[in-house]
Coordinates of C-alpha atoms in Angstrom, one line a residue:
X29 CA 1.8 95.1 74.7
X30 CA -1.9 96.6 73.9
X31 CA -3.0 95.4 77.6
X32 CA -6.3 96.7 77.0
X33 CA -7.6 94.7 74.2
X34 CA -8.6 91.5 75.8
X35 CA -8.2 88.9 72.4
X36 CA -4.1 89.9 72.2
X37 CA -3.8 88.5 75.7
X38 CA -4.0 85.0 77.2
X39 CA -6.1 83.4 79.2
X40 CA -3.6 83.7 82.4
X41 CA -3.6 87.2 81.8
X42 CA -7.5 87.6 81.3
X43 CA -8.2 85.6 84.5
X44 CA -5.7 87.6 86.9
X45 CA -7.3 90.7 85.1
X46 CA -10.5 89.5 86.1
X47 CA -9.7 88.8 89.6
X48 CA -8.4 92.4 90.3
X49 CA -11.8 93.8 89.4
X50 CA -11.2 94.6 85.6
X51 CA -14.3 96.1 83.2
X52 CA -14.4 94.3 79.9
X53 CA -15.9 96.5 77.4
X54 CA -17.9 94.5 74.5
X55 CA -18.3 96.0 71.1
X56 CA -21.4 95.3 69.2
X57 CA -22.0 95.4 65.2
X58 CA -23.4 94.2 62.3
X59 CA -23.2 93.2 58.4
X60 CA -25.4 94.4 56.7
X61 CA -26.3 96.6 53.8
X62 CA -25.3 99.7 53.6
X63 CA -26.5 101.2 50.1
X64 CA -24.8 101.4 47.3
X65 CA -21.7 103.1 48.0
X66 CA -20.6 101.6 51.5
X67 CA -19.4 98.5 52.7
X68 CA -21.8 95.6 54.6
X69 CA -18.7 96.0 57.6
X70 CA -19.5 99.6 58.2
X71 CA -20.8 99.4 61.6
X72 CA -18.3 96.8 62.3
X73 CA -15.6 99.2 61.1
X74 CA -16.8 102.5 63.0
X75 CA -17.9 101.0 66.2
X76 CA -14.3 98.8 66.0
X77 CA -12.2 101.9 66.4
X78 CA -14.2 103.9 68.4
X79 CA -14.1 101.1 70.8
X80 CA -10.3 100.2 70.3
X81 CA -9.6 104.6 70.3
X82 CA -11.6 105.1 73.8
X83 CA -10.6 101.9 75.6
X84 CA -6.9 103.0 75.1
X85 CA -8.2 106.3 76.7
X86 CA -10.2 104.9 79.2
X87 CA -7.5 101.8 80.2
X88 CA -5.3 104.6 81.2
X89 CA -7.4 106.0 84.1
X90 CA -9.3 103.0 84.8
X91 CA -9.2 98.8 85.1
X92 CA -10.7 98.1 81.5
X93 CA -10.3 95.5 78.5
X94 CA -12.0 95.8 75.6
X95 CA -13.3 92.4 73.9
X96 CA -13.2 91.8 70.3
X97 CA -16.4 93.4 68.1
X98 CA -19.5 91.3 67.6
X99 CA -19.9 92.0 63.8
X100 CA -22.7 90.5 63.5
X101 CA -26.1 91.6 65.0
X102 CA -30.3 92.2 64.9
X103 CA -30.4 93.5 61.0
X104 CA -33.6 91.7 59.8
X105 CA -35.4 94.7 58.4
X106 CA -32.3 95.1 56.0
X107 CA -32.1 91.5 54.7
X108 CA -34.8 92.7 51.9
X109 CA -31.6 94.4 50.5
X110 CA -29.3 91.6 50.1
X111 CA -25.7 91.6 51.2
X112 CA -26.9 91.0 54.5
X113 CA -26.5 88.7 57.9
X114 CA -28.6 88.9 60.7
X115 CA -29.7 87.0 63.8
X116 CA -33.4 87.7 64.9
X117 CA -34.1 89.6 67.7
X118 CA -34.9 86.0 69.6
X119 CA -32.1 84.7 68.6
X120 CA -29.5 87.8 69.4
X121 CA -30.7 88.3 73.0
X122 CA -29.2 84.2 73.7
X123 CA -26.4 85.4 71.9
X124 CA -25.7 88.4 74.1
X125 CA -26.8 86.3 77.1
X126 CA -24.4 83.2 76.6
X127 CA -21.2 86.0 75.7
X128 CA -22.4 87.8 79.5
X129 CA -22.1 84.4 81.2
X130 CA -19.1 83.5 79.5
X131 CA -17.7 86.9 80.9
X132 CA -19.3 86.0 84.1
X133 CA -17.3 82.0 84.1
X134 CA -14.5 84.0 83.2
X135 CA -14.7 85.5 86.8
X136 CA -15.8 89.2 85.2
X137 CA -18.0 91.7 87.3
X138 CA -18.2 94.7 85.1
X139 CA -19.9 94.1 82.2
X140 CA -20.3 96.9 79.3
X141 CA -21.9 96.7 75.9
X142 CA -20.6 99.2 73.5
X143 CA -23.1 99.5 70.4
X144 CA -22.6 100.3 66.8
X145 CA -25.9 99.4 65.2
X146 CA -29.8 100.7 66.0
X147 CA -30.9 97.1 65.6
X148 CA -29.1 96.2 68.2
X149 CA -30.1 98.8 71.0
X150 CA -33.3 97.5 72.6
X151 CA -32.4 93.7 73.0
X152 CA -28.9 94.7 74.1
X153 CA -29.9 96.8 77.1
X154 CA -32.7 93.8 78.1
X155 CA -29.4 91.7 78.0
X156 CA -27.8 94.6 80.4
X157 CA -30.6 94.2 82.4
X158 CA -31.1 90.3 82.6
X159 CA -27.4 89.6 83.1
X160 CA -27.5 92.2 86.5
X161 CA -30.8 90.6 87.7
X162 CA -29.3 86.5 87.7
X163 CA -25.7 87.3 88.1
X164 CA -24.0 89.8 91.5
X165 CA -22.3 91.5 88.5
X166 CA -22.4 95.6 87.3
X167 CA -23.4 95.9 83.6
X168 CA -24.1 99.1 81.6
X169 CA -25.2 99.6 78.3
X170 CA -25.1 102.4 75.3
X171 CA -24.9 103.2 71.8
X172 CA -21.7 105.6 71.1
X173 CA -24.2 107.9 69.6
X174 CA -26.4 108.1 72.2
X175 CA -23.5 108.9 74.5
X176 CA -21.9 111.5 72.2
X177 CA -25.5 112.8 71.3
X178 CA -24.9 116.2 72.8
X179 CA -21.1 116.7 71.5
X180 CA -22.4 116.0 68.2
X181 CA -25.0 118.9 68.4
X182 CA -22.9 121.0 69.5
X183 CA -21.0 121.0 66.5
X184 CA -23.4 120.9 64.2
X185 CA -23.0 117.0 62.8
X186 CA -27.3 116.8 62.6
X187 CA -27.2 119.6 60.4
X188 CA -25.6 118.5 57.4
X189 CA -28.1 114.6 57.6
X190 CA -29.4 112.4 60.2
X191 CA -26.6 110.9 63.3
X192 CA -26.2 108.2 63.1
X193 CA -28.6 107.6 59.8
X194 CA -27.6 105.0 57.9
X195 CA -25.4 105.4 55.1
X196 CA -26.4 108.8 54.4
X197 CA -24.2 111.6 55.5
X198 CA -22.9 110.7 58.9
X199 CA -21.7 107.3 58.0
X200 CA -20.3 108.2 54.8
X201 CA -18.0 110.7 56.2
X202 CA -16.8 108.7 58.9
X203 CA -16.2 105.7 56.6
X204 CA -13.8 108.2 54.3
X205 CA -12.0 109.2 57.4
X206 CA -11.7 105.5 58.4
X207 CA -11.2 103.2 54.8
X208 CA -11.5 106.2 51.9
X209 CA -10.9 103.1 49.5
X210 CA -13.6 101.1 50.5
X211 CA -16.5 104.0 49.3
X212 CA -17.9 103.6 45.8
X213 CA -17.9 107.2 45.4
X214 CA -19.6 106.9 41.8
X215 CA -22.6 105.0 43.3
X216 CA -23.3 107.5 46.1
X217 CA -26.6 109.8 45.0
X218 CA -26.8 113.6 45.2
X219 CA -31.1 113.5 46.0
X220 CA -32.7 111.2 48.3
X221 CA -36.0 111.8 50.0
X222 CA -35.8 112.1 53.6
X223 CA -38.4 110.6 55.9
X224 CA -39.2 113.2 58.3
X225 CA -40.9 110.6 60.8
X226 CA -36.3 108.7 61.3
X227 CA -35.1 109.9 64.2
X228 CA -38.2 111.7 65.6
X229 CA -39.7 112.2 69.1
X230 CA -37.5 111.9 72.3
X231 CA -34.6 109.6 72.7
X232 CA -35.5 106.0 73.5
X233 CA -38.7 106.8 71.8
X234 CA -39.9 104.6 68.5
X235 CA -41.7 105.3 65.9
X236 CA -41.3 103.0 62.2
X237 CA -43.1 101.6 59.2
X238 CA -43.3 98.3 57.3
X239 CA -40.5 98.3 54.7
X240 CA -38.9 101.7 55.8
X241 CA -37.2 101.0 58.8
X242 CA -33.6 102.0 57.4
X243 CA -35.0 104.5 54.9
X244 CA -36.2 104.8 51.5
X245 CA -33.9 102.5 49.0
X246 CA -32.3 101.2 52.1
X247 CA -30.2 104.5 53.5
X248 CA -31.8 107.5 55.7
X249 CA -30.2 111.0 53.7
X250 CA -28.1 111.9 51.0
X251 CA -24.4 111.1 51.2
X252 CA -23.1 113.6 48.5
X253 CA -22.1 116.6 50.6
X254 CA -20.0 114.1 53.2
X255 CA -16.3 114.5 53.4
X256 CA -12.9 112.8 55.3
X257 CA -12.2 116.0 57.0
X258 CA -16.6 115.8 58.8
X259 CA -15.9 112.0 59.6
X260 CA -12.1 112.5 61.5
X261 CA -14.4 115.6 63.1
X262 CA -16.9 113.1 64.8
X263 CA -15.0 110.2 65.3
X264 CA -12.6 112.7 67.5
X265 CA -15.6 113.7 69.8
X266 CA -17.4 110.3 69.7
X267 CA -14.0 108.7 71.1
X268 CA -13.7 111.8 73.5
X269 CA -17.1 111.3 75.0
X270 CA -17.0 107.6 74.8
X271 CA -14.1 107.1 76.6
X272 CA -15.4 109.8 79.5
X273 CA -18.4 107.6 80.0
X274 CA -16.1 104.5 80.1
X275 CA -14.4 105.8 83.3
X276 CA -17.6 107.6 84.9
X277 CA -19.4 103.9 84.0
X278 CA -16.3 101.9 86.1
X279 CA -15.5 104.8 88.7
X280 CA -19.4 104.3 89.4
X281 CA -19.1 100.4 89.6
X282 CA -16.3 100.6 91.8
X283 CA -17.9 103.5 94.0
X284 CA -20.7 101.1 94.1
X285 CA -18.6 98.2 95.5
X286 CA -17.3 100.2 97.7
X287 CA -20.5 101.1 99.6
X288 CA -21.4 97.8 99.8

């Protein structure tokens, strides 16, 4: 049995689970467009199995579940695109604060949010932040690019289009690792106009503009240069690097405990 992945077990197993101190690890998402060529479930997809990839990883060395994905999330500068569902921003930070104090009824006091999208980012590390202020609980927070940021440099995945982007290069290629049949390869363009202002300045740094949050025509770089083989490449450091900062995150919790 997958004892890692919290929704394939029952309740008597998640609450003695939770009584011995386990993590739960909870993946975050969205549906939302994603150009011509990709599916609205991309995030949801790539964020799914990094999460499900690492946790099995991570579970090994360290007490950890890993709760179903959230697939949908803060996406309201790409509802002008259609094929989209989004909560606001308002709206999204209740939702991530009523699943932390489910987790927290459930008897959970590691808390960790596993991200997938950019909209989600800033109100899912104020929900971090607000669970471990009302509740005598650990949380910790990250997207898996963010964690990965420095593997991925290193070999060379900014080069070839912006990581993460949004359906330009990056996802494109990991989406052809992941489901090759779900990319409308005939729809994907070979010119697109980056804007040089996406993904500038330092990390945790913002800088955006009315009706080109996600890029122009809805995607950040061209996708025509991505392949399988680039996508299986980053997923396989992502997961690496992800599932290292899984068991730093809980051997620091329970460290933590431990000097109490």
């Amino acid at each position: 049995m997958n004892r890692f992945e919290m929704h394939l077990l029952t309740r008597e197993d998640i609450s003695d689970m939770a009584a011995r101190g386990y993590a739960v690890v909870v993946p975050l998402a969205a549906t939302e467009q994603h150009g011509p060529h990709l599916p609205v479930y991309t995030d949801a997809l790539i964020v799914e199995h990094i999460a499900r990839q690492a946790g099995e990883r991570a579970a090994s060395q360290v007490p950890l579940l890993v709760a179903p994905v959230l697939p949908v999330g803060c996406s309201q500068h790409h509802l002008s695109f259609g094929g989209t569902l989004s909560f606001t921003s308002a709206t999204y930070l209740s939702v991530l604060r009523d699943l932390g104090e489910s987790l927290v009824a459930d008897g959970f006091r590691k808390i960790i949010f596993l991200n997938g999208h950019g909209g989600n980012d800033p109100v899912m590390l104020q929900t971090a932040n607000d669970l471990a202020v009302r509740h005598p609980v650990w949380t910790a927070a990250a997207s898996y690019w963010s964690v990965a940021r420095e593997a991925l440099r290193g070999i060379r995945a900014d080069e070839a289009g912006i990581v993460p982007g949004h359906a330009g290069h990056f996802e494109t290629s990991v989406i052809m690792a992941l489901r090759p049949e779900l990319v409308r390869s005939d729809r994907i363009v070979r010119q697109h106009e980056r804007r040089s202002w996406i993904g500038s300045g330092p990390p945790g740094a913002f800088i955006g503009k009315h009706g080109e949050l996600t890029g122009g025509d809805g995607f950040t770089d061209a996708a025509a240069a991505s392949t399988a083989e680039n996508g299986r490449k980053y997923l396989e450091v992502i997961v690496e690097n992800v599932a290292q900062w899984l068991v730093r995150t809980v051997k620091t919790m329970e460290q933590g405990d431990r000097e109490r």
